[in-house]
Tab-separated table of C-alpha atoms and ligand atoms in Angstrom:
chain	number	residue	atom	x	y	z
A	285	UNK	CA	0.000	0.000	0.000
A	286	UNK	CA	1.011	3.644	-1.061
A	287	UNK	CA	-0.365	7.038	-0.570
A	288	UNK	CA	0.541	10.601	-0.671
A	289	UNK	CA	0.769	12.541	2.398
A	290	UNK	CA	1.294	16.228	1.441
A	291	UNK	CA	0.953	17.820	-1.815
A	292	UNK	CA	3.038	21.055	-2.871
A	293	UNK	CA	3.905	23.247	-5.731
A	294	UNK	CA	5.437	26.081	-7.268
A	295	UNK	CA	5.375	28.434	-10.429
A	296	UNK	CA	7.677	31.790	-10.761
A	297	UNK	CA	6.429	35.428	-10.049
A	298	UNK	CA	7.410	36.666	-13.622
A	299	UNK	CA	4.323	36.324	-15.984
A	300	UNK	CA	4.301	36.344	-19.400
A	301	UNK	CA	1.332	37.025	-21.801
A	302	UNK	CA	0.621	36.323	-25.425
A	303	UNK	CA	0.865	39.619	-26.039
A	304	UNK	CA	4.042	39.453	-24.570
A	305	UNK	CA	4.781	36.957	-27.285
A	306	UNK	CA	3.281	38.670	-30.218
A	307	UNK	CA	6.367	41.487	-29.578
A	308	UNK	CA	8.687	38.559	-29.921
A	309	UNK	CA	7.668	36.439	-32.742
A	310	UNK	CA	5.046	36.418	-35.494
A	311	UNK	CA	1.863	34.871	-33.144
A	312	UNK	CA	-1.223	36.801	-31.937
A	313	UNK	CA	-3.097	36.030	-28.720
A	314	UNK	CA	-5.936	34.880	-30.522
A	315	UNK	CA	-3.559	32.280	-32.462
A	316	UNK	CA	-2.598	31.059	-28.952
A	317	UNK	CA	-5.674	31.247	-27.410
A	318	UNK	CA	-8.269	29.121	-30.327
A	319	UNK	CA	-5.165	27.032	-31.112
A	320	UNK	CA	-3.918	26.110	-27.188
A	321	UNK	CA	-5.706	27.555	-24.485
A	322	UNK	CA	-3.218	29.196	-23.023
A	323	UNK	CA	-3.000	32.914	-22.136
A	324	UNK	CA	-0.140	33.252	-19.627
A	325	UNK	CA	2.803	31.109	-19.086
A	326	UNK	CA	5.370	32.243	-15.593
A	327	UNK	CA	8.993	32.195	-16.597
A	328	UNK	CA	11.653	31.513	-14.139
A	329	UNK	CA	13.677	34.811	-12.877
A	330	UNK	CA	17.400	34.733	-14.314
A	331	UNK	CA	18.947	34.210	-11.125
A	332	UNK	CA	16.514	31.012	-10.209
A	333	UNK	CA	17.522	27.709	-11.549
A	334	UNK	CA	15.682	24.141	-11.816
A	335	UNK	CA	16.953	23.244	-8.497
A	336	UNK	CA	14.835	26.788	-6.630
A	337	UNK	CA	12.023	25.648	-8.472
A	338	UNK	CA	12.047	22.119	-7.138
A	339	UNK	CA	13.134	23.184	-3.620
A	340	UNK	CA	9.936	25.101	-3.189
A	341	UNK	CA	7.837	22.680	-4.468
A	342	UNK	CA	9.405	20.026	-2.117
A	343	UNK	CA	9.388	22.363	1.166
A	344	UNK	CA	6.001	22.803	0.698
A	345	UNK	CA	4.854	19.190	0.082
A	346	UNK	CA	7.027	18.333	3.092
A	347	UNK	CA	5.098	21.083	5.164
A	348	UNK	CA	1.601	19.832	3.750
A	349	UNK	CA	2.493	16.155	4.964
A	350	UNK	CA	4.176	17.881	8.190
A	351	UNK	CA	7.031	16.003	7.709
A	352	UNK	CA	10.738	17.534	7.951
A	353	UNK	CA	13.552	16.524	5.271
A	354	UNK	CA	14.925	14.369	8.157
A	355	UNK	CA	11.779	12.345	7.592
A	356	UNK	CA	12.509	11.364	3.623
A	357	UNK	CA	13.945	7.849	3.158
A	358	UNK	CA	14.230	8.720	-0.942
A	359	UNK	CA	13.951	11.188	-3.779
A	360	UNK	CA	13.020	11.169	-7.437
A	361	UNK	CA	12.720	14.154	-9.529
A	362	UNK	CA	11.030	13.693	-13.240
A	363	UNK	CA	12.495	16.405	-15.379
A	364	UNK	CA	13.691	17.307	-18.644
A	365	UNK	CA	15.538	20.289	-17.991
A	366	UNK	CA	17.974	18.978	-15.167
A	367	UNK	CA	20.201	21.756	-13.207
A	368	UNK	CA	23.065	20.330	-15.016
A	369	UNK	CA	24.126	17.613	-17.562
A	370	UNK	CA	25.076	15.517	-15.028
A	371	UNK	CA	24.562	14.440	-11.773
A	372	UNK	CA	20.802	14.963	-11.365
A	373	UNK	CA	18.756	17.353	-9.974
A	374	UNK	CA	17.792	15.010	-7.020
A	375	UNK	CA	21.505	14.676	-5.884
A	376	UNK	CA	21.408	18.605	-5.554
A	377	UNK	CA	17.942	18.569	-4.055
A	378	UNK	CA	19.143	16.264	-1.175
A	379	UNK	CA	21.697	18.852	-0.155
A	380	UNK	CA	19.547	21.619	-0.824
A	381	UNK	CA	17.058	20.346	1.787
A	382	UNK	CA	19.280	18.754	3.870
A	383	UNK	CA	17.526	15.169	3.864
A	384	UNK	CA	19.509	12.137	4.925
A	385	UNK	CA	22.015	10.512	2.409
A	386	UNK	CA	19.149	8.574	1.046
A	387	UNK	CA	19.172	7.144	-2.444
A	388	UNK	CA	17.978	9.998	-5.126
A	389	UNK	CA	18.078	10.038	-8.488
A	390	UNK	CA	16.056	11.549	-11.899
A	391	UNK	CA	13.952	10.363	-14.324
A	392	UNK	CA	15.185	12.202	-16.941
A	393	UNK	CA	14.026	12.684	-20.550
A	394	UNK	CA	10.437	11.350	-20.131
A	395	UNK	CA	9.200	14.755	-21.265
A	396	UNK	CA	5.609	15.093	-19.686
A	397	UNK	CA	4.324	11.728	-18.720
A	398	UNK	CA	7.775	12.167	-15.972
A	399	UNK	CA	5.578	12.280	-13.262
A	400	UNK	CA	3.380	9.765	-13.304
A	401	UNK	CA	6.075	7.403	-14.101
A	402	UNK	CA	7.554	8.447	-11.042
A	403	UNK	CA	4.908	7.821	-8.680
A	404	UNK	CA	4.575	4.460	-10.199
A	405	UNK	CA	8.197	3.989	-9.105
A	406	UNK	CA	8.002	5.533	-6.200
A	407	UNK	CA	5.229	3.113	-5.076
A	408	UNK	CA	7.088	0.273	-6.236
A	409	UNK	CA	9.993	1.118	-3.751
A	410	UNK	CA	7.375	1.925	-0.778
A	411	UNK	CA	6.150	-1.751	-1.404
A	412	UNK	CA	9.475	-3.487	-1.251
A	413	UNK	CA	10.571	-1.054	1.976
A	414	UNK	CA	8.283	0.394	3.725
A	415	UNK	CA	9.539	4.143	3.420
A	416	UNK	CA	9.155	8.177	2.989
A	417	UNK	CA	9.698	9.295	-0.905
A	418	UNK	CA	10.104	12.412	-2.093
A	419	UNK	CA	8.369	12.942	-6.407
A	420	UNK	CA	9.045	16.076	-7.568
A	421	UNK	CA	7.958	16.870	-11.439
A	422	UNK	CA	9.980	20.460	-12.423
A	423	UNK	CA	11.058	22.101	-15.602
A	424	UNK	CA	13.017	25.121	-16.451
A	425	UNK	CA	11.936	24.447	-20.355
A	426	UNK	CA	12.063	28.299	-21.367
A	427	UNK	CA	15.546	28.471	-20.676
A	428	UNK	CA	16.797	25.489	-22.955
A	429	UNK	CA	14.130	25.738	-25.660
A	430	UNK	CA	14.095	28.438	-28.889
A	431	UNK	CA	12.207	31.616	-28.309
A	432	UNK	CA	12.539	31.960	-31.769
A	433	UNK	CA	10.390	28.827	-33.346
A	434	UNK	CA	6.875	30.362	-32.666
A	435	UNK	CA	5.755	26.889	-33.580
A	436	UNK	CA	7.241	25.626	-29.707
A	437	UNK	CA	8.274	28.819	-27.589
A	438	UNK	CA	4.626	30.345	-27.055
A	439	UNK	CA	3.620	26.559	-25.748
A	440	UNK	CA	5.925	26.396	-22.670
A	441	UNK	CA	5.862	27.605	-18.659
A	442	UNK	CA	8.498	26.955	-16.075
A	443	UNK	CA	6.594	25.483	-13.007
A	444	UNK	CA	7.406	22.549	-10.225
A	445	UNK	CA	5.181	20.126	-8.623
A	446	UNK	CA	5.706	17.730	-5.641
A	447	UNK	CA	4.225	14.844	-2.926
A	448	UNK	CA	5.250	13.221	-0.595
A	449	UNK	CA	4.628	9.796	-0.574
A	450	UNK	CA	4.649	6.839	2.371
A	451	UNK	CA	3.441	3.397	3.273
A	452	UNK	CA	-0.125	4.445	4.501
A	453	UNK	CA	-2.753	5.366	2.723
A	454	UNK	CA	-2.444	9.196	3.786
A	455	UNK	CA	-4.626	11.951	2.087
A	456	UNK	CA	-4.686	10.003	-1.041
A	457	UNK	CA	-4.208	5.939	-2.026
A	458	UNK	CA	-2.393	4.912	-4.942
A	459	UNK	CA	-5.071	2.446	-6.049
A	460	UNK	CA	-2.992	1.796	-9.378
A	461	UNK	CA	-0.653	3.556	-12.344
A	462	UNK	CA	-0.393	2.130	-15.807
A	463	UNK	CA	2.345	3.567	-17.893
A	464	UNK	CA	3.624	2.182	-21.380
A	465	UNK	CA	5.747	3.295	-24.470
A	466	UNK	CA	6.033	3.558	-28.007
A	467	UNK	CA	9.690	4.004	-28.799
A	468	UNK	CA	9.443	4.181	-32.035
A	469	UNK	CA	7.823	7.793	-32.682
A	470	UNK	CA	10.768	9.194	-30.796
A	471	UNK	CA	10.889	11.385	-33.717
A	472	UNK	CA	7.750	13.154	-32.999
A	473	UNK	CA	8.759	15.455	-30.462
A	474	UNK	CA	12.555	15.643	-29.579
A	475	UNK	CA	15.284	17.705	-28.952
A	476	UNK	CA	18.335	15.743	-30.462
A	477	UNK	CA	21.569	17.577	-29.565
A	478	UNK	CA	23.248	17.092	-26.226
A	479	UNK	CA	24.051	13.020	-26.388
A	480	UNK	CA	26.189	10.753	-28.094
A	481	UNK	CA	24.438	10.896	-31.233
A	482	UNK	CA	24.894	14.466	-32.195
A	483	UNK	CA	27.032	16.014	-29.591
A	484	UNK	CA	27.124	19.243	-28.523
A	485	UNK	CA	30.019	21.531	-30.505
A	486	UNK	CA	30.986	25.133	-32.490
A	487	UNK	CA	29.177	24.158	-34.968
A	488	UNK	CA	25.822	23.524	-33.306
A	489	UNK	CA	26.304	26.355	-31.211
A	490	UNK	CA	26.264	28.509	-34.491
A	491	UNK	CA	22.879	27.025	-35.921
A	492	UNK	CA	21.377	27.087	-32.516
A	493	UNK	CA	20.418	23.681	-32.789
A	494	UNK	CA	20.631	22.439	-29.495
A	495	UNK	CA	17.738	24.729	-28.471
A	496	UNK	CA	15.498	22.993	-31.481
A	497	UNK	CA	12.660	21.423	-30.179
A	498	UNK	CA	11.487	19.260	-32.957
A	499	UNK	CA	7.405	18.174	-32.592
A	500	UNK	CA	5.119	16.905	-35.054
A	501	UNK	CA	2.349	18.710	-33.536
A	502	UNK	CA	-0.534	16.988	-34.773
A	503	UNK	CA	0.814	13.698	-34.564
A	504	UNK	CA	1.716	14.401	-31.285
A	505	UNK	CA	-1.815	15.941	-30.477
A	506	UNK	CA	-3.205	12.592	-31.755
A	507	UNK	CA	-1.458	10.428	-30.006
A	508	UNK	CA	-1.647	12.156	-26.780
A	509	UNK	CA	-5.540	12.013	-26.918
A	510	UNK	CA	-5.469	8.303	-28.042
A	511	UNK	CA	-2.994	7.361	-25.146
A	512	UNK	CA	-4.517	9.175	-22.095
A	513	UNK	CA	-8.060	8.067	-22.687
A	514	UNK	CA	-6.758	4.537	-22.872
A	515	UNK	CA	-4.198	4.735	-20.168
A	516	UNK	CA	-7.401	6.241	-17.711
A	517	UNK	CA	-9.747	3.209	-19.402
A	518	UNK	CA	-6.979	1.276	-18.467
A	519	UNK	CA	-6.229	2.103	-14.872
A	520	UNK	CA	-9.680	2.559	-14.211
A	521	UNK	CA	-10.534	-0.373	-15.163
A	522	UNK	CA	-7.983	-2.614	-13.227
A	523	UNK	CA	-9.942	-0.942	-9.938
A	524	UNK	CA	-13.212	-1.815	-11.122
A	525	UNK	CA	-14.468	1.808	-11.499
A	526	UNK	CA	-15.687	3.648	-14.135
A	527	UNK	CA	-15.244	7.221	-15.518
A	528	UNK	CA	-18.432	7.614	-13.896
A	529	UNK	CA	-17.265	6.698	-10.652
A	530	UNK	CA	-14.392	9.838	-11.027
A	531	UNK	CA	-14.567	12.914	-9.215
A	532	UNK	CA	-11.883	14.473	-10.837
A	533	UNK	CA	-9.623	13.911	-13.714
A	534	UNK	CA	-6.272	15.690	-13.743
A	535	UNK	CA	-4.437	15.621	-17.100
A	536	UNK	CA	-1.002	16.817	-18.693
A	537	UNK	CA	-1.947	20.320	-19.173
A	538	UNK	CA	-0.372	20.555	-23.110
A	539	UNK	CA	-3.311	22.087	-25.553
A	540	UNK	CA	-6.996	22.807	-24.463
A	541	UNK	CA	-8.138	20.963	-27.189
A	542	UNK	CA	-6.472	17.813	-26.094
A	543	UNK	CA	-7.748	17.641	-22.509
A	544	UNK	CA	-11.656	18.371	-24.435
A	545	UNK	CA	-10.980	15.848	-26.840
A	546	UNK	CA	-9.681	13.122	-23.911
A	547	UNK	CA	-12.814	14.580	-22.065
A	548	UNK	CA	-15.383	13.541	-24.359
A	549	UNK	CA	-14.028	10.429	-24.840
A	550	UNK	CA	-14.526	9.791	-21.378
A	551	UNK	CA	-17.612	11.256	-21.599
A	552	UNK	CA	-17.045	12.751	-18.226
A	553	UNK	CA	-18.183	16.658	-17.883
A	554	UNK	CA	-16.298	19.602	-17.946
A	555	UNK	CA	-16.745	20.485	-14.340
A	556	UNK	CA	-14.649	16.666	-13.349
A	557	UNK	CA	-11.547	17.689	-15.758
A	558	UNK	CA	-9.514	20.617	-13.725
A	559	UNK	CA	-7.731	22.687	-16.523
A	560	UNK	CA	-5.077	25.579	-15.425
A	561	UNK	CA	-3.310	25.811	-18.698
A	562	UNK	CA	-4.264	29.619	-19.261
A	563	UNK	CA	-2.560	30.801	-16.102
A	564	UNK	CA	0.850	28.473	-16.904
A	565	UNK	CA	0.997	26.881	-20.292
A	566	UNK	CA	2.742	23.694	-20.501
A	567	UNK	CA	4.957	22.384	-18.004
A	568	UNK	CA	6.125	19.429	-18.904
A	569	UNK	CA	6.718	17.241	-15.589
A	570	UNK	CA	5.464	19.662	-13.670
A	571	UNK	CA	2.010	20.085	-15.082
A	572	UNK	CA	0.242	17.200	-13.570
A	573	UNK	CA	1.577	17.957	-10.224
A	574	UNK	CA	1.173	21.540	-9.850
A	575	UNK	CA	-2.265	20.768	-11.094
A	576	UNK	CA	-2.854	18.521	-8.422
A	577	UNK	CA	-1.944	20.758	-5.870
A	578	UNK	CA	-3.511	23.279	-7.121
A	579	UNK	CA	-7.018	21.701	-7.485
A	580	UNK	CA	-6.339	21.160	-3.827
A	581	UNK	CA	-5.909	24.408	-2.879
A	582	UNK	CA	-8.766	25.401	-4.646
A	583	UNK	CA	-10.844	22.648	-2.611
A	584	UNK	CA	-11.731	21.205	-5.937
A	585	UNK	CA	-10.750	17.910	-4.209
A	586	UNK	CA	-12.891	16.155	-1.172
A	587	UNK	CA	-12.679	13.155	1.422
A	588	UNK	CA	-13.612	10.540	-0.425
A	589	UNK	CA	-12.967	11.393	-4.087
A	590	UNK	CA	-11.526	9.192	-6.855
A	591	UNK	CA	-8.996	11.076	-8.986
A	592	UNK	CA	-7.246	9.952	-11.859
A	593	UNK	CA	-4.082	11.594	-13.184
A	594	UNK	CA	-3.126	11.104	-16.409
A	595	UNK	CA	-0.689	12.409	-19.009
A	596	UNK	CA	1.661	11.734	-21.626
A	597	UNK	CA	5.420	12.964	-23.060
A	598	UNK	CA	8.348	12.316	-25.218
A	599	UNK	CA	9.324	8.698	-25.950
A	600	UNK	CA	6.712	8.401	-26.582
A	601	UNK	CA	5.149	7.547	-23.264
A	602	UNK	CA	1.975	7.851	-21.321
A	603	UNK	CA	1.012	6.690	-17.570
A	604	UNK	CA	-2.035	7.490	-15.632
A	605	UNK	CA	-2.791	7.132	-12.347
A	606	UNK	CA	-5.846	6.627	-9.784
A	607	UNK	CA	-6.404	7.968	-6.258
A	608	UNK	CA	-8.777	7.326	-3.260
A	609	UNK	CA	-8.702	10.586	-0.960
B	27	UT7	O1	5.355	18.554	-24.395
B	27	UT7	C1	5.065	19.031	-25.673
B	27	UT7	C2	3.794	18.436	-26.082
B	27	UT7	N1	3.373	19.009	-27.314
B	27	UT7	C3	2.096	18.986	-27.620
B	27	UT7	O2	1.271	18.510	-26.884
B	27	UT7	C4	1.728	19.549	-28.961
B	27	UT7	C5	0.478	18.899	-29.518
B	27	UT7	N2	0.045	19.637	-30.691
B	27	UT7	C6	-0.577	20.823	-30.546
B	27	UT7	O3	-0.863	21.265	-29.454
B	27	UT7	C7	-0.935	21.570	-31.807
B	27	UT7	O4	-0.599	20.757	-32.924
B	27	UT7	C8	-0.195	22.939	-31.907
B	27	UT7	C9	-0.776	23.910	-30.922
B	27	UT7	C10	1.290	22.762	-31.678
B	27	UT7	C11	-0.402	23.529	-33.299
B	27	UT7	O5	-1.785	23.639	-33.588
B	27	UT7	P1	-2.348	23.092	-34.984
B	27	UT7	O6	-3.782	23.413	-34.994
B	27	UT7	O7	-1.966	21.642	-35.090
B	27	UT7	O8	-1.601	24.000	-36.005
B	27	UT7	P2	-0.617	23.584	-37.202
B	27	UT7	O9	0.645	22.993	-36.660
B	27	UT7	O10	-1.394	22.792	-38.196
B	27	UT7	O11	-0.282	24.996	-37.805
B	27	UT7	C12	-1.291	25.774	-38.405
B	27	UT7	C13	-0.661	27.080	-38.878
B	27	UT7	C14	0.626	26.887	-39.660
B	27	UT7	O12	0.616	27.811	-40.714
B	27	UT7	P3	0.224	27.377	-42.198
B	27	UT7	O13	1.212	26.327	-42.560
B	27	UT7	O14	-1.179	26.853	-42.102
B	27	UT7	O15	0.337	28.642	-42.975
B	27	UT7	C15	1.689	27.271	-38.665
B	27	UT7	O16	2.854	27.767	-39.305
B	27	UT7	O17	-0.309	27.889	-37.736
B	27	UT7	C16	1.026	28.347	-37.875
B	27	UT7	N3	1.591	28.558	-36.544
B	27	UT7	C17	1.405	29.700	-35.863
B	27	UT7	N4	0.765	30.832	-36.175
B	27	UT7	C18	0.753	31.810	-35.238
B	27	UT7	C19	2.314	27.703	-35.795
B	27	UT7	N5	2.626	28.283	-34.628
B	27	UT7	C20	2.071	29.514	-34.630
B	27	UT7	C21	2.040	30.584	-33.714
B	27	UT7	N6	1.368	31.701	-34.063
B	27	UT7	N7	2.630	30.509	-32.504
């Protein structure tokens, strides 16, 4: 048995609008708004870095839970915009918040579906040991993505999201997760320079193509409805509820149109689907967590409510998850 016992999250103060992006590149707000959703996305400060972002999503999960880092037995942190190359962002997150020396590491590169993969994980360890963990879901994406390619930059927020979770069933059980992959439409939305394939070097440097976010967008759109209404069929199903039975669904925030599309699928109404993806855009790991506590916040959430989270990223992957509060 797993659960989460205290929820937390984090976006920057800096806001930036579509107008804002209109004086940039050649977009309007309405192009953003009818084709995305999205109106504002909060862009990290330049003197904050992935690791602030995730600190103050984790501080306040570990307040929520009212737990101290001496309490955390192990850390994971989904992200796709690490705090360097290498190590990860959860070895500098464990001396940031002064936990134990407890085992911590990323999951890197899963693009948005990070998360969720992550608490799949993270229940998987609770099971074997009884322990504390630590999920954090953050991304710095402005900072390592084009703000020229008006086809990606407009799309993206900087944001972090975090739980705690533990061996009891806490505020929320982690009735199940189903996760999968499709490896081969790794083409469909990549960034390709940075490994061993094409490494970084002058020459990329000059065409700016480690900043080159390549996505198929409406491949990826179609897939990513396809794989989240199956992946909540899916988990649903293996705890013998129905998407009638859900109180709230909480998906990848990525394109209005995709969470409607998953939505009537589902045929579940608009009021049980909690969208912020005006106020922060997408992202990426962060998305479903900052969601989550969000919706909490809000008191969107009560005793007693089945929730499903569900997303998908880069890989391509997709996970979704259910939860008894
Ligand atoms: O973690 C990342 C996950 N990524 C996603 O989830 C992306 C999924 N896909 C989508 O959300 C949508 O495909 C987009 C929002 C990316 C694009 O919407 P679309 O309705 O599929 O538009 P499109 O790609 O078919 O482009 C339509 C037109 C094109 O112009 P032409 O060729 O018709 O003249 C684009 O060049 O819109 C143009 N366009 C823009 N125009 C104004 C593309 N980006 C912009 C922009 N402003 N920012």
């Amino acid at each position: 048995m797993a659960g989460i016992l205290g929820f937390g999250g984090y976006a920057p103060a800096q806001v930036m609008t579509n107008d804002d992006w209109a004086q940039l590149v050649d977009t309007t707000d309405e192009w953003i708004t009818t084709r995305t959703g999205i109106k504002r996305r909060h862009i990290a400060a330049s003197d904050e870095t992935t690791l602030d972002l995730a600190a103050v999503a984790a501080e306040r999960a570990l307040e929520d839970a009212g737990l101290s880092p001496s309490d955390i037995d192990e850390i994971i942190v989904a992200t796709d915009t690490p705090e360097v190359y290498t190590p990860d962002t959860a070895s500098f997150l464990q001396d940031r918040l002064g936990t134990p020396e407890v085992p911590a590491y990323d999951l890197g590169g899963s693009g948005c579906a990070g998360f969720v993969q992550a608490i799949d994980v993270a229940r998987a360890r609770i099971h074997l040991h009884p322990k504390r963990v630590l999920v954090v879901g953050v991304e710095l994406i402005t900072r390592l993505v084009s703000w020229k390619d008006r086809a990606t930059a407009v799309l993206f927020g900087d944001a972090a999201g975090a739980v705690v979770m533990g061996p009891d069933d806490g505020k929320a059980k982690v009735l199940d997760v189903v996760s999968g992959t499709d490896g081969s439409k790794t083409e469909i939305l990549t960034l390709l320079v940075g490994g061993t394939r094409y490494p970084f070097g002058p020459t990329v440097a000059e065409t700016e193509e480690h900043q080159h976010l390549i996505m198929h967008g409406q491949e990826v759109f179609k897939e990513a409805v396809r794989r989240m209404t199956q992946a909540v069929r899916d988990v649903l199903e293996r705890v013998g509820r129905t998407a009638a039975d859900v109180a709230l669904v909480i998906p990848h925030q990525a394109n209005k149109r995709i969470i409607d599309a998953v939505r009537r699928r589902l045929e579940v109404d608009e009021d049980r689907v909690y969208v912020n993806i005006e106020e922060y855009g997408n992202t990426g790991s962060a998305s479903v967590p900052l969601a989550l506590w969000e919706a909490k916040e809000e008191g969107k959430i009560a005793e007693g409510d089945l929730v499903v989270l569900t997303a998908f990223g880069a890989g391509f992957h997709w996970a979704a998850a259910a939860l008894q509060f």
